[in-house]
């Protein structure tokens, strides 16, 4: 579609905004639970001054729109506008048509659900190229230019907002539950955003490297890279195989290696972000939607 935006991305950003807003209204606002980032600021303004969170979400994000345009480019800026406006619209809708869930007697469950809804909603928005403004943009910039995890960046920023919330409308018990919600949300964001590309990298040292490499290539349709290594103890040069596979292919890889060389040395590492053929590109080097 026009302006380089994808309809699928827009739809998913709207879905993520709805999930986020539902959790925010029905768990944070309904139970007077704090939140981090700009969302936490809107809660402070709501509980202290009774200012509408939907309106405040838009007004507070105007400076972030400018920052997003200057540093992230037109496409991300437009996705950010969509995400931020969608969140405000859904916040208003869920306030008008609020459902009383009635979990006030179990604040631990409230904090868990608050974290899950916020984490899933924001994770979907981030994964499809958008933000909801505010600290989301700051976290996205940290990831783009510094390689920081978005969830961890947001968690640090959240701490300051939660401190202010404690000084204004939260008691110490609610602060502790808020920290639980924020921590859960940060982990869920990383899981949702990176989970689709999460894979495993395997280093393989064997006397039968050619046979193992051929079987991985032919039977698993995965590429294998041969690295030159040197054994410090043996003083011998060795070839080391390296390949990246999906998480559900680990057992199959181990079976192939064991069948060829039961004494092979294998080191499997976690790989959170993968780009290239077989993961983000198909065999024709085209992006996989």
CSV table of N, CA and C in Angstrom, one decimal, residues 199-202 222-223 242-246 249 271 274 279:
chain,number,residue,atom,x,y,z
A,199,UNK,N,16.5,-19.0,17.6
A,199,UNK,CA,17.0,-20.2,17.0
A,199,UNK,C,18.2,-20.7,17.9
A,200,UNK,N,18.9,-21.6,17.4
A,200,UNK,CA,20.1,-22.2,18.1
A,200,UNK,C,21.3,-22.2,17.2
A,201,UNK,N,22.4,-21.8,17.6
A,201,UNK,CA,23.6,-21.9,16.9
A,201,UNK,C,24.4,-23.1,17.4
A,202,UNK,N,24.9,-23.9,16.5
A,202,UNK,CA,25.7,-25.2,17.0
A,202,UNK,C,27.1,-25.2,16.4
A,222,UNK,N,19.8,-27.0,5.9
A,222,UNK,CA,20.5,-25.9,6.6
A,222,UNK,C,21.9,-25.7,6.1
A,223,UNK,N,22.3,-24.5,6.0
A,223,UNK,CA,23.7,-24.2,5.6
A,223,UNK,C,24.7,-24.5,6.7
A,242,UNK,N,29.8,-24.8,11.9
A,242,UNK,CA,28.8,-23.9,12.6
A,242,UNK,C,27.6,-23.8,11.7
A,243,UNK,N,26.4,-24.0,12.4
A,243,UNK,CA,25.2,-23.9,11.7
A,243,UNK,C,24.1,-23.3,12.6
A,244,UNK,N,23.1,-22.7,12.0
A,244,UNK,CA,22.0,-22.1,12.8
A,244,UNK,C,20.7,-22.9,12.4
A,245,UNK,N,20.0,-23.3,13.4
A,245,UNK,CA,18.8,-24.1,13.2
A,245,UNK,C,17.7,-23.6,14.1
A,246,UNK,N,16.5,-24.0,13.7
A,246,UNK,CA,15.3,-23.6,14.6
A,246,UNK,C,15.3,-24.5,15.9
A,249,UNK,N,14.5,-28.1,15.8
A,249,UNK,CA,15.4,-29.0,15.0
A,249,UNK,C,16.6,-29.5,15.8
A,271,UNK,N,20.3,-18.3,20.1
A,271,UNK,CA,20.4,-17.2,19.1
A,271,UNK,C,19.1,-16.5,19.1
A,274,UNK,N,17.8,-13.8,14.1
A,274,UNK,CA,18.3,-14.4,13.0
A,274,UNK,C,17.8,-13.7,11.7
A,279,UNK,N,15.2,-18.2,7.4
A,279,UNK,CA,14.6,-17.6,8.6
A,279,UNK,C,13.8,-16.4,8.2
